[in-house]
PDB file of C-alpha atoms in Angstrom:
ATOM      1  CA  MET H   1     -27.229   2.307  15.383  1.00 34.00           C
ATOM      2  CA  TYR H   2     -26.521   4.514  12.553  1.00 33.00           C
ATOM      3  CA  THR H   3     -23.247   2.736  11.363  1.00 36.00           C
ATOM      4  CA  GLN H   4     -24.347  -0.661  12.356  1.00 36.00           C
ATOM      5  CA  GLU H   5     -27.396  -0.407  10.077  1.00 35.00           C
ATOM      6  CA  ARG H   6     -25.084   0.034   7.237  1.00 35.00           C
ATOM      7  CA  THR H   7     -22.985  -3.114   7.655  1.00 36.00           C
ATOM      8  CA  VAL H   8     -22.914  -4.974   4.361  1.00 36.00           C
ATOM      9  CA  MET H   9     -23.380  -8.619   5.140  1.00 34.00           C
ATOM     10  CA  SER H  10     -21.597  -9.878   2.130  1.00 36.00           C
ATOM     11  CA  ASN H  11     -18.532  -8.069   3.135  1.00 37.00           C
ATOM     12  CA  LEU H  12     -18.156  -9.644   6.574  1.00 36.00           C
ATOM     13  CA  VAL H  13     -14.816 -10.960   7.608  1.00 38.00           C
ATOM     14  CA  VAL H  14     -14.571 -14.199   9.655  1.00 37.00           C
ATOM     15  CA  GLY H  15     -14.256 -12.858  13.259  1.00 36.00           C
ATOM     16  CA  GLY H  16     -16.293  -9.594  13.169  1.00 40.00           C
ATOM     17  CA  PRO H  17     -18.541  -7.217  11.303  1.00 42.00           C
ATOM     18  CA  VAL H  18     -15.850  -5.448   9.434  1.00 44.00           C
ATOM     19  CA  ALA H  19     -16.049  -4.825   5.721  1.00 46.00           C
ATOM     20  CA  VAL H  20     -12.751  -4.711   3.846  1.00 48.00           C
ATOM     21  CA  ASN H  21     -12.122  -3.668   0.250  1.00 48.00           C
ATOM     22  CA  SER H  22      -9.595  -5.481  -2.002  1.00 40.00           C
ATOM     23  CA  TYR H  23      -6.894  -3.236  -1.094  1.00 43.00           C
ATOM     24  CA  ASP H  24      -6.921  -3.572   2.579  1.00 61.00           C
ATOM     25  CA  ASN H  25      -5.576  -6.569   4.526  1.00 68.00           C
ATOM     26  CA  ALA H  26      -4.598  -4.602   7.619  1.00 72.00           C
ATOM     27  CA  ILE H  27      -7.883  -5.342   9.479  1.00 71.00           C
ATOM     28  CA  VAL H  28      -7.864  -8.905   8.629  1.00 71.00           C
ATOM     29  CA  ALA H  29      -4.359  -9.252   9.915  1.00 74.00           C
ATOM     30  CA  ALA H  30      -5.344  -7.465  13.099  1.00 76.00           C
ATOM     31  CA  LEU H  31      -8.335  -9.903  13.784  1.00 72.00           C
ATOM     32  CA  VAL H  32      -7.200 -13.188  12.380  1.00 72.00           C
ATOM     33  CA  GLU H  33      -3.475 -12.931  12.815  1.00 75.00           C
ATOM     34  CA  ASN H  34      -3.429 -10.769  15.822  1.00 79.00           C
ATOM     35  CA  ARG H  35      -1.009  -8.481  14.373  1.00 84.00           C
ATOM     36  CA  PRO H  36      -0.629  -4.927  15.668  1.00 89.00           C
ATOM     37  CA  VAL H  37      -1.878  -2.150  13.351  1.00 88.00           C
ATOM     38  CA  MET H  38      -1.885   1.654  13.179  1.00 89.00           C
ATOM     39  CA  LEU H  39      -5.344   3.357  13.651  1.00 90.00           C
ATOM     40  CA  VAL H  40      -5.035   6.200  11.096  1.00 87.00           C
ATOM     41  CA  HIS H  41      -7.732   8.866  11.007  1.00 86.00           C
ATOM     42  CA  ALA H  42      -9.277   9.527   7.626  1.00 78.00           C
ATOM     43  CA  PHE H  43      -9.450  13.338   7.874  1.00 76.00           C
ATOM     44  CA  ASN H  44      -5.779  14.245   8.482  1.00 77.00           C
ATOM     45  CA  GLY H  45      -3.860  11.057   8.631  1.00 76.00           C
ATOM     46  CA  GLY H  46      -3.108  11.339  12.305  1.00 86.00           C
ATOM     47  CA  PHE H  47      -2.708   8.182  14.376  1.00 91.00           C
ATOM     48  CA  LEU H  48      -3.921   7.162  17.807  1.00 94.00           C
ATOM     49  CA  ARG H  49      -1.358   6.718  20.489  1.00 95.00           C
ATOM     50  CA  PRO H  50      -1.467   6.452  24.259  1.00 96.00           C
ATOM     51  CA  VAL H  51      -0.633   9.690  26.062  1.00 95.00           C
ATOM     52  CA  GLU H  52       1.737   7.813  28.202  1.00 94.00           C
ATOM     53  CA  LEU H  53       3.864   5.019  26.843  1.00 94.00           C
ATOM     54  CA  LYS H  54       5.250   3.427  30.013  1.00 92.00           C
ATOM     55  CA  ASP H  55       3.565   0.105  31.139  1.00 90.00           C
ATOM     56  CA  SER H  56       3.531   1.486  34.721  1.00 92.00           C
ATOM     57  CA  VAL H  57       1.136   4.180  33.943  1.00 94.00           C
ATOM     58  CA  HIS H  58      -2.620   3.291  33.851  1.00 94.00           C
ATOM     59  CA  ASP H  59      -4.541   6.666  34.468  1.00 92.00           C
ATOM     60  CA  LYS H  60      -3.797   8.392  31.180  1.00 94.00           C
ATOM     61  CA  GLY H  61      -5.803   8.528  28.058  1.00 94.00           C
ATOM     62  CA  VAL H  62      -5.234   8.514  24.217  1.00 95.00           C
ATOM     63  CA  LYS H  63      -4.402  11.345  21.773  1.00 94.00           C
ATOM     64  CA  LEU H  64      -4.310  11.742  18.033  1.00 92.00           C
ATOM     65  CA  SER H  65      -0.696  12.367  16.775  1.00 91.00           C
ATOM     66  CA  THR H  66       0.290  13.720  13.455  1.00 87.00           C
ATOM     67  CA  ALA H  67       4.004  13.190  13.538  1.00 86.00           C
ATOM     68  CA  LEU H  68       5.624   9.679  14.195  1.00 87.00           C
ATOM     69  CA  ASP H  69       8.546  10.576  16.379  1.00 88.00           C
ATOM     70  CA  SER H  70      11.393   8.160  17.137  1.00 90.00           C
ATOM     71  CA  ALA H  71      10.395   7.648  20.872  1.00 91.00           C
ATOM     72  CA  THR H  72       6.819   6.733  19.951  1.00 91.00           C
ATOM     73  CA  LYS H  73       8.043   4.366  17.211  1.00 90.00           C
ATOM     74  CA  GLU H  74      10.608   2.668  19.524  1.00 91.00           C
ATOM     75  CA  ALA H  75       8.199   2.096  22.272  1.00 92.00           C
ATOM     76  CA  GLN H  76       5.535   0.913  19.614  1.00 92.00           C
ATOM     77  CA  GLY H  77       3.146   3.669  20.880  1.00 93.00           C
ATOM     78  CA  HIS H  78       1.680   3.825  17.364  1.00 92.00           C
ATOM     79  CA  LEU H  79       0.644   0.315  17.240  1.00 93.00           C
ATOM     80  CA  TRP H  80      -2.616  -1.318  18.565  1.00 93.00           C
ATOM     81  CA  TYR H  81      -4.006  -4.916  18.830  1.00 92.00           C
ATOM     82  CA  ILE H  82      -7.687  -5.419  18.106  1.00 91.00           C
ATOM     83  CA  THR H  83      -8.114  -8.637  20.140  1.00 89.00           C
ATOM     84  CA  PRO H  84     -11.197 -10.825  20.078  1.00 87.00           C
ATOM     85  CA  ALA H  85     -12.995 -10.890  23.449  1.00 87.00           C
ATOM     86  CA  GLY H  86     -16.169 -13.013  23.128  1.00 84.00           C
ATOM     87  CA  PHE H  87     -19.669 -12.121  22.032  1.00 85.00           C
ATOM     88  CA  PHE H  88     -22.453  -9.708  23.027  1.00 80.00           C
ATOM     89  CA  GLY H  89     -25.446 -11.721  21.644  1.00 80.00           C
ATOM     90  CA  GLN H  90     -24.292 -12.548  18.114  1.00 80.00           C
ATOM     91  CA  ARG H  91     -22.073  -9.541  17.835  1.00 82.00           C
ATOM     92  CA  PRO H  92     -18.327 -10.107  18.320  1.00 86.00           C
ATOM     93  CA  LEU H  93     -16.530  -7.961  20.884  1.00 89.00           C
ATOM     94  CA  TYR H  94     -12.977  -6.807  20.949  1.00 90.00           C
ATOM     95  CA  PHE H  95     -10.336  -5.158  23.201  1.00 92.00           C
ATOM     96  CA  ILE H  96      -8.295  -2.242  21.754  1.00 94.00           C
ATOM     97  CA  GLU H  97      -4.843  -2.985  23.245  1.00 94.00           C
ATOM     98  CA  SER H  98      -1.704  -0.809  23.023  1.00 95.00           C
ATOM     99  CA  ALA H  99       1.492  -2.437  21.913  1.00 93.00           C
ATOM    100  CA  ALA H 100       3.341   0.181  24.005  1.00 92.00           C
ATOM    101  CA  GLY H 101       4.430  -1.085  27.496  1.00 82.00           C
ATOM    102  CA  GLN H 102       3.225  -4.696  27.067  1.00 80.00           C
ATOM    103  CA  VAL H 103       4.672  -6.969  29.652  1.00 77.00           C
ATOM    104  CA  THR H 104       5.459 -10.600  29.255  1.00 72.00           C
ATOM    105  CA  PRO H 105       4.154 -12.409  32.330  1.00 66.00           C
ATOM    106  CA  LYS H 106       6.431 -14.479  34.610  1.00 67.00           C
ATOM    107  CA  PRO H 107       6.056 -18.272  34.427  1.00 62.00           C
ATOM    108  CA  THR H 108       3.221 -19.455  36.680  1.00 57.00           C
ATOM    109  CA  GLY H 109       4.451 -21.510  39.738  1.00 57.00           C
ATOM    110  CA  ALA H 110       3.076 -24.965  40.731  1.00 52.00           C
ATOM    111  CA  GLY H 111      -0.558 -24.810  41.500  1.00 52.00           C
ATOM    112  CA  GLN H 112      -1.003 -21.289  40.335  1.00 55.00           C
ATOM    113  CA  ALA H 113      -3.737 -20.411  37.601  1.00 53.00           C
ATOM    114  CA  ASP H 114      -2.429 -19.800  34.140  1.00 52.00           C
ATOM    115  CA  ALA H 115      -3.506 -16.449  32.721  1.00 54.00           C
ATOM    116  CA  GLY H 116      -3.823 -18.010  29.221  1.00 55.00           C
ATOM    117  CA  ARG H 117      -1.542 -18.886  26.387  1.00 52.00           C
ATOM    118  CA  GLY H 118      -1.530 -17.936  22.617  1.00 52.00           C
ATOM    119  CA  ASP H 119      -1.497 -20.321  19.681  1.00 51.00           C
ATOM    120  CA  ASP H 120       2.321 -20.727  20.010  1.00 50.00           C
ATOM    121  CA  GLY H 121       2.023 -21.934  23.622  1.00 54.00           C
ATOM    122  CA  ALA H 122       3.719 -18.820  24.906  1.00 59.00           C
ATOM    123  CA  PRO H 123       2.062 -16.983  27.898  1.00 63.00           C
ATOM    124  CA  LYS H 124      -0.159 -14.079  26.573  1.00 71.00           C
ATOM    125  CA  PRO H 125       1.498 -10.685  27.236  1.00 77.00           C
ATOM    126  CA  GLN H 126      -0.348  -8.269  29.439  1.00 86.00           C
ATOM    127  CA  ARG H 127      -1.447  -5.186  27.427  1.00 92.00           C
ATOM    128  CA  ARG H 128      -3.021  -2.113  28.543  1.00 94.00           C
ATOM    129  CA  ARG H 129      -6.414  -1.533  26.974  1.00 94.00           C
ATOM    130  CA  ILE H 130      -8.622   1.363  26.087  1.00 95.00           C
ATOM    131  CA  THR H 131     -11.030   1.666  29.113  1.00 93.00           C
ATOM    132  CA  VAL H 132     -14.258   3.664  28.998  1.00 92.00           C
ATOM    133  CA  HIS H 133     -15.398   5.932  31.926  1.00 90.00           C
ATOM    134  CA  GLN H 134     -18.710   4.649  33.308  1.00 87.00           C
ATOM    135  CA  LYS H 135     -20.300   8.124  32.967  1.00 87.00           C
ATOM    136  CA  ALA H 136     -18.991   8.728  29.450  1.00 88.00           C
ATOM    137  CA  PRO H 137     -19.798  10.634  27.326  1.00 86.00           C
ATOM    138  CA  GLU H 138     -21.564  13.140  29.431  1.00 82.00           C
ATOM    139  CA  ALA H 139     -18.880  13.259  32.132  1.00 71.00           C
ATOM    140  CA  THR H 140     -16.420  16.312  31.876  1.00 61.00           C
ATOM    141  CA  ALA H 141     -13.628  14.105  33.198  1.00 65.00           C
ATOM    142  CA  ASP H 142     -11.343  11.978  30.925  1.00 67.00           C
ATOM    143  CA  THR H 143     -13.707   9.356  29.254  1.00 84.00           C
ATOM    144  CA  VAL H 144     -10.865   6.897  28.301  1.00 92.00           C
ATOM    145  CA  GLN H 145      -7.839   5.497  30.079  1.00 94.00           C
ATOM    146  CA  VAL H 146      -5.202   3.170  28.814  1.00 95.00           C
ATOM    147  CA  GLY H 147      -4.529   0.459  31.545  1.00 93.00           C
ATOM    148  CA  LEU H 148      -5.200  -2.973  32.855  1.00 90.00           C
ATOM    149  CA  PRO H 149      -8.426  -3.830  34.442  1.00 84.00           C
ATOM    150  CA  ASP H 150      -7.274  -3.746  38.018  1.00 85.00           C
ATOM    151  CA  LYS H 151      -5.129  -0.715  37.497  1.00 90.00           C
ATOM    152  CA  VAL H 152      -7.370   1.971  36.155  1.00 89.00           C
ATOM    153  CA  GLY H 153      -9.392   4.238  38.272  1.00 87.00           C
ATOM    154  CA  ASP H 154     -12.690   2.958  39.929  1.00 86.00           C
ATOM    155  CA  LEU H 155     -15.075   4.557  37.544  1.00 87.00           C
ATOM    156  CA  TRP H 156     -13.155   2.991  34.541  1.00 88.00           C
ATOM    157  CA  ARG H 157     -13.907  -0.468  36.020  1.00 85.00           C
ATOM    158  CA  GLY H 158     -16.571  -2.794  34.956  1.00 79.00           C
ATOM    159  CA  LYS H 159     -20.041  -1.322  35.049  1.00 71.00           C
ATOM    160  CA  ASN H 160     -21.879  -4.545  35.179  1.00 68.00           C
ATOM    161  CA  GLY H 161     -19.579  -6.385  37.713  1.00 64.00           C
ATOM    162  CA  ALA H 162     -16.950  -7.758  35.418  1.00 73.00           C
ATOM    163  CA  PRO H 163     -13.637  -5.710  35.071  1.00 68.00           C
ATOM    164  CA  GLU H 164     -13.644  -6.055  31.304  1.00 75.00           C
ATOM    165  CA  ASP H 165     -17.147  -4.535  30.814  1.00 86.00           C
ATOM    166  CA  THR H 166     -15.669  -1.084  30.265  1.00 90.00           C
ATOM    167  CA  GLN H 167     -13.032  -2.332  27.834  1.00 92.00           C
ATOM    168  CA  LEU H 168     -15.162  -4.278  25.357  1.00 92.00           C
ATOM    169  CA  TRP H 169     -15.941  -2.704  21.937  1.00 92.00           C
ATOM    170  CA  VAL H 170     -18.060  -3.331  18.839  1.00 89.00           C
ATOM    171  CA  VAL H 171     -15.953  -2.853  15.643  1.00 86.00           C
ATOM    172  CA  THR H 172     -18.283  -1.341  13.193  1.00 81.00           C
ATOM    173  CA  LEU H 173     -18.013  -0.440   9.562  1.00 73.00           C
ATOM    174  CA  THR H 174     -18.555   3.261   8.588  1.00 71.00           C
ATOM    175  CA  PRO H 175     -20.218   4.252   5.326  1.00 66.00           C
ATOM    176  CA  TRP H 176     -16.934   5.259   3.868  1.00 67.00           C
ATOM    177  CA  GLY H 177     -15.210   1.968   4.305  1.00 66.00           C
ATOM    178  CA  GLY H 178     -13.301   2.596   7.570  1.00 76.00           C
ATOM    179  CA  ILE H 179     -13.941   1.422  10.973  1.00 83.00           C
ATOM    180  CA  THR H 180     -15.357   2.943  14.134  1.00 86.00           C
ATOM    181  CA  PHE H 181     -15.440   1.653  17.700  1.00 90.00           C
ATOM    182  CA  VAL H 182     -18.725   1.442  19.805  1.00 90.00           C
ATOM    183  CA  PRO H 183     -18.222   0.565  23.655  1.00 91.00           C
ATOM    184  CA  ILE H 184     -20.872  -1.921  24.681  1.00 90.00           C
ATOM    185  CA  THR H 185     -21.412   0.252  27.947  1.00 88.00           C
ATOM    186  CA  HIS H 186     -22.419   3.274  25.937  1.00 88.00           C
ATOM    187  CA  PRO H 187     -24.118   1.815  22.673  1.00 87.00           C
ATOM    188  CA  ASP H 188     -25.198   5.338  21.571  1.00 86.00           C
ATOM    189  CA  ALA H 189     -21.505   6.674  21.605  1.00 88.00           C
ATOM    190  CA  ILE H 190     -18.512   6.021  19.505  1.00 89.00           C
ATOM    191  CA  LEU H 191     -14.753   6.708  19.975  1.00 90.00           C
ATOM    192  CA  GLY H 192     -14.223  10.455  19.161  1.00 88.00           C
ATOM    193  CA  PHE H 193     -12.375  13.557  20.278  1.00 87.00           C
ATOM    194  CA  LYS H 194     -12.820  16.198  22.766  1.00 84.00           C
ATOM    195  CA  ASP H 195     -14.790  19.281  21.313  1.00 78.00           C
ATOM    196  CA  HIS H 196     -15.067  17.150  17.954  1.00 75.00           C
ATOM    197  CA  ALA H 197     -11.626  18.582  16.984  1.00 77.00           C
ATOM    198  CA  VAL H 198      -9.501  16.269  14.744  1.00 81.00           C
ATOM    199  CA  ALA H 199      -6.147  17.964  15.073  1.00 83.00           C
ATOM    200  CA  ALA H 200      -2.655  17.328  16.335  1.00 84.00           C
ATOM    201  CA  ASP H 201      -2.827  16.080  20.033  1.00 87.00           C
ATOM    202  CA  SER H 202      -6.553  16.023  20.100  1.00 89.00           C
ATOM    203  CA  GLU H 203      -7.838  14.177  23.258  1.00 91.00           C
ATOM    204  CA  VAL H 204      -9.924  11.061  22.634  1.00 92.00           C
ATOM    205  CA  ARG H 205     -13.228  11.043  24.191  1.00 90.00           C
ATOM    206  CA  LEU H 206     -16.491   9.314  23.584  1.00 90.00           C
ATOM    207  CA  THR H 207     -18.980  11.357  21.585  1.00 86.00           C
ATOM    208  CA  TYR H 208     -22.715  10.810  20.906  1.00 84.00           C
ATOM    209  CA  ASN H 209     -23.205   9.091  17.535  1.00 78.00           C
ATOM    210  CA  TRP H 210     -25.908  11.329  15.688  1.00 71.00           C
ATOM    211  CA  GLY H 211     -24.697  10.473  12.149  1.00 67.00           C
ATOM    212  CA  GLY H 212     -22.767  12.993  10.079  1.00 62.00           C
ATOM    213  CA  ASP H 213     -19.488  12.976   8.080  1.00 59.00           C
ATOM    214  CA  PHE H 214     -16.240  11.380   8.598  1.00 56.00           C
ATOM    215  CA  THR H 215     -14.214  14.555   9.256  1.00 54.00           C
ATOM    216  CA  GLY H 216     -14.621  14.012  12.962  1.00 51.00           C
ATOM    217  CA  THR H 217     -17.718  16.063  13.680  1.00 54.00           C
ATOM    218  CA  VAL H 218     -19.590  12.952  14.635  1.00 58.00           C
ATOM    219  CA  ILE H 219     -18.546   9.680  13.079  1.00 69.00           C
ATOM    220  CA  ASN H 220     -14.832   9.167  13.518  1.00 76.00           C
ATOM    221  CA  THR H 221     -13.430   6.959  10.711  1.00 79.00           C
ATOM    222  CA  PHE H 222     -10.174   5.084  11.161  1.00 84.00           C
ATOM    223  CA  TYR H 223      -8.250   3.082   8.642  1.00 80.00           C
ATOM    224  CA  PRO H 224      -6.262   0.200  10.027  1.00 81.00           C
ATOM    225  CA  ARG H 225      -2.760   0.325   8.534  1.00 81.00           C
ATOM    226  CA  LEU H 226      -0.053  -2.232   9.012  1.00 78.00           C
ATOM    227  CA  PRO H 227       3.293  -0.601  10.020  1.00 72.00           C
ATOM    228  CA  ASN H 228       4.965  -1.247   6.654  1.00 69.00           C
ATOM    229  CA  GLU H 229       2.090   0.550   4.890  1.00 64.00           C
ATOM    230  CA  TRP H 230       2.572   3.768   6.936  1.00 59.00           C
ATOM    231  CA  SER H 231       4.333   5.540   4.068  1.00 57.00           C
ATOM    232  CA  VAL H 232       1.468   4.757   1.651  1.00 47.00           C
ATOM    233  CA  PRO H 233      -1.079   7.738   1.568  1.00 45.00           C
ATOM    234  CA  TYR H 234      -4.448   6.365   2.451  1.00 42.00           C
ATOM    235  CA  HIS H 235      -6.227   8.087  -0.291  1.00 40.00           C
ATOM    236  CA  HIS H 236      -4.197   6.086  -2.805  1.00 35.00           C
ATOM    237  CA  VAL H 237      -4.748   2.893  -0.939  1.00 37.00           C
ATOM    238  CA  PHE H 238      -8.424   3.254  -0.850  1.00 37.00           C
ATOM    239  CA  THR H 239      -9.033   4.349  -4.520  1.00 32.00           C
TER     240      THR H 239
END
C-alpha cells in the first residue's frame, strides 16, 4: 500500500509500525500505556468524536469536530483508545475505541467466564469501537458505526465469521509523520471523510487510498495528542 511502503523500519515503536519523532509521545502512550488520545486532523486541527456519546447507542458513526464543547469534554467524546488486538501475519492490529460511554462490567458470578482483566487486575471496561461496513467504501450507507460487536448492525459485523473482523485496523505511518488507519477487511481503503471534505462536522467514511496529500483529499493524516497537549498548536509541536 502507498503508506505502508513508506514505513521507516528504524522508527518503529514496540507494539506497532508507527513512527514517532522526538517531540511526540502521544502515540507511544496510546499503544504502550493504553492511555486515551485525541485524534487531531493535520489540515484544520479538528478532532474525531462519535456522533452519539451515549453508551446505549451503537448505530451512529463518527464526525470531525472543530470545537471542543463542554458536553463532549465531560463525556470524554474527544478521547480514543488505540488498543492492541493481535496480529495479521506479522502486522499488529488495533481497535479504535471511544472513551465516551465506556461501561465497567459487573463482577462475574461463580462459574461464569471472565471477559478479561487489565494489568491492574480490574475487569476491562466495555468500549464502543469504530466498526466498518462490510461493503465499504463503495456503499452509500454509513461506512462506520461506533458500537460493541454484538450491538452494531448486521453488515457491520464480522465479515469472516468473527465479530471483531470489521473492527480491526492497521495503524500506518503517513509520509508526513502522522498516522492513518487501514481496516483489514478493506486493505485498499483508509479512514477518511464523506466527499473527501475536511470541515466541521464532516462524516467519517472509508475512502480508497490512491495516494495524494494530507489535506484530506485522499490520505487523511491524524496526529495523536494527549489531552493535556490540546492547547499546543500541532504545527509548533511537529517542527
